[in-house]
């Protein structure tokens, strides 16, 4: 368990996330009127 500071005395070494952006391709929400700004 990471809360055991005697076994894990420092911050865990996490891997970095991918540099590729996440893109929302398609989603569906019933009853929502989207307002899109062209700015």
PDB file of C-alpha atoms in Angstrom:
ATOM      1  CA  UNK A   1       0.000   0.000   0.000  1.00  0.00           C
ATOM      2  CA  UNK A   2       1.386   3.412  -0.969  1.00  0.00           C
ATOM      3  CA  UNK A   3       0.355   4.930   2.377  1.00  0.00           C
ATOM      4  CA  UNK A   4       3.074   2.909   4.140  1.00  0.00           C
ATOM      5  CA  UNK A   5       5.743   5.655   4.376  1.00  0.00           C
ATOM      6  CA  UNK A   6       8.333   3.268   5.794  1.00  0.00           C
ATOM      7  CA  UNK A   7       8.108   0.995   2.744  1.00  0.00           C
ATOM      8  CA  UNK A   8       7.612   3.879   0.246  1.00  0.00           C
ATOM      9  CA  UNK A   9       9.365   6.952   1.753  1.00  0.00           C
ATOM     10  CA  UNK A  10       9.103   9.155  -1.360  1.00  0.00           C
ATOM     11  CA  UNK A  11       6.671  10.011  -4.136  1.00  0.00           C
ATOM     12  CA  UNK A  12       5.982   7.165  -6.597  1.00  0.00           C
ATOM     13  CA  UNK A  13       7.678   7.419  -9.986  1.00  0.00           C
ATOM     14  CA  UNK A  14       4.725   7.680 -12.370  1.00  0.00           C
ATOM     15  CA  UNK A  15       5.108   7.320 -16.140  1.00  0.00           C
ATOM     16  CA  UNK A  16       4.298  10.415 -18.183  1.00  0.00           C
ATOM     17  CA  UNK A  17       1.077  10.492 -20.178  1.00  0.00           C
ATOM     18  CA  UNK A  18       1.146  10.419 -23.959  1.00  0.00           C
ATOM     19  CA  UNK A  19       1.831  13.769 -25.632  1.00  0.00           C
ATOM     20  CA  UNK A  20      -0.973  13.083 -28.113  1.00  0.00           C
ATOM     21  CA  UNK A  21      -4.116  15.153 -27.380  1.00  0.00           C
ATOM     22  CA  UNK A  22      -7.442  13.537 -26.620  1.00  0.00           C
ATOM     23  CA  UNK A  23     -10.091  14.293 -29.248  1.00  0.00           C
ATOM     24  CA  UNK A  24     -13.824  14.017 -28.634  1.00  0.00           C
ATOM     25  CA  UNK A  25     -15.117  12.466 -31.862  1.00  0.00           C
ATOM     26  CA  UNK A  26     -18.783  11.827 -31.103  1.00  0.00           C
ATOM     27  CA  UNK A  27     -21.108  12.028 -28.123  1.00  0.00           C
ATOM     28  CA  UNK A  28     -24.833  12.250 -27.586  1.00  0.00           C
ATOM     29  CA  UNK A  29     -26.738  14.044 -24.834  1.00  0.00           C
ATOM     30  CA  UNK A  30     -30.531  14.111 -25.070  1.00  0.00           C
ATOM     31  CA  UNK A  31     -32.282  17.376 -24.180  1.00  0.00           C
ATOM     32  CA  UNK A  32     -29.162  19.598 -24.251  1.00  0.00           C
ATOM     33  CA  UNK A  33     -28.989  22.729 -26.418  1.00  0.00           C
ATOM     34  CA  UNK A  34     -25.300  23.315 -27.210  1.00  0.00           C
ATOM     35  CA  UNK A  35     -24.061  26.892 -27.621  1.00  0.00           C
ATOM     36  CA  UNK A  36     -20.912  27.056 -29.757  1.00  0.00           C
ATOM     37  CA  UNK A  37     -18.764  30.186 -30.019  1.00  0.00           C
ATOM     38  CA  UNK A  38     -16.821  30.638 -33.259  1.00  0.00           C
ATOM     39  CA  UNK A  39     -13.988  32.514 -31.471  1.00  0.00           C
TER      40      UNK A  39
END
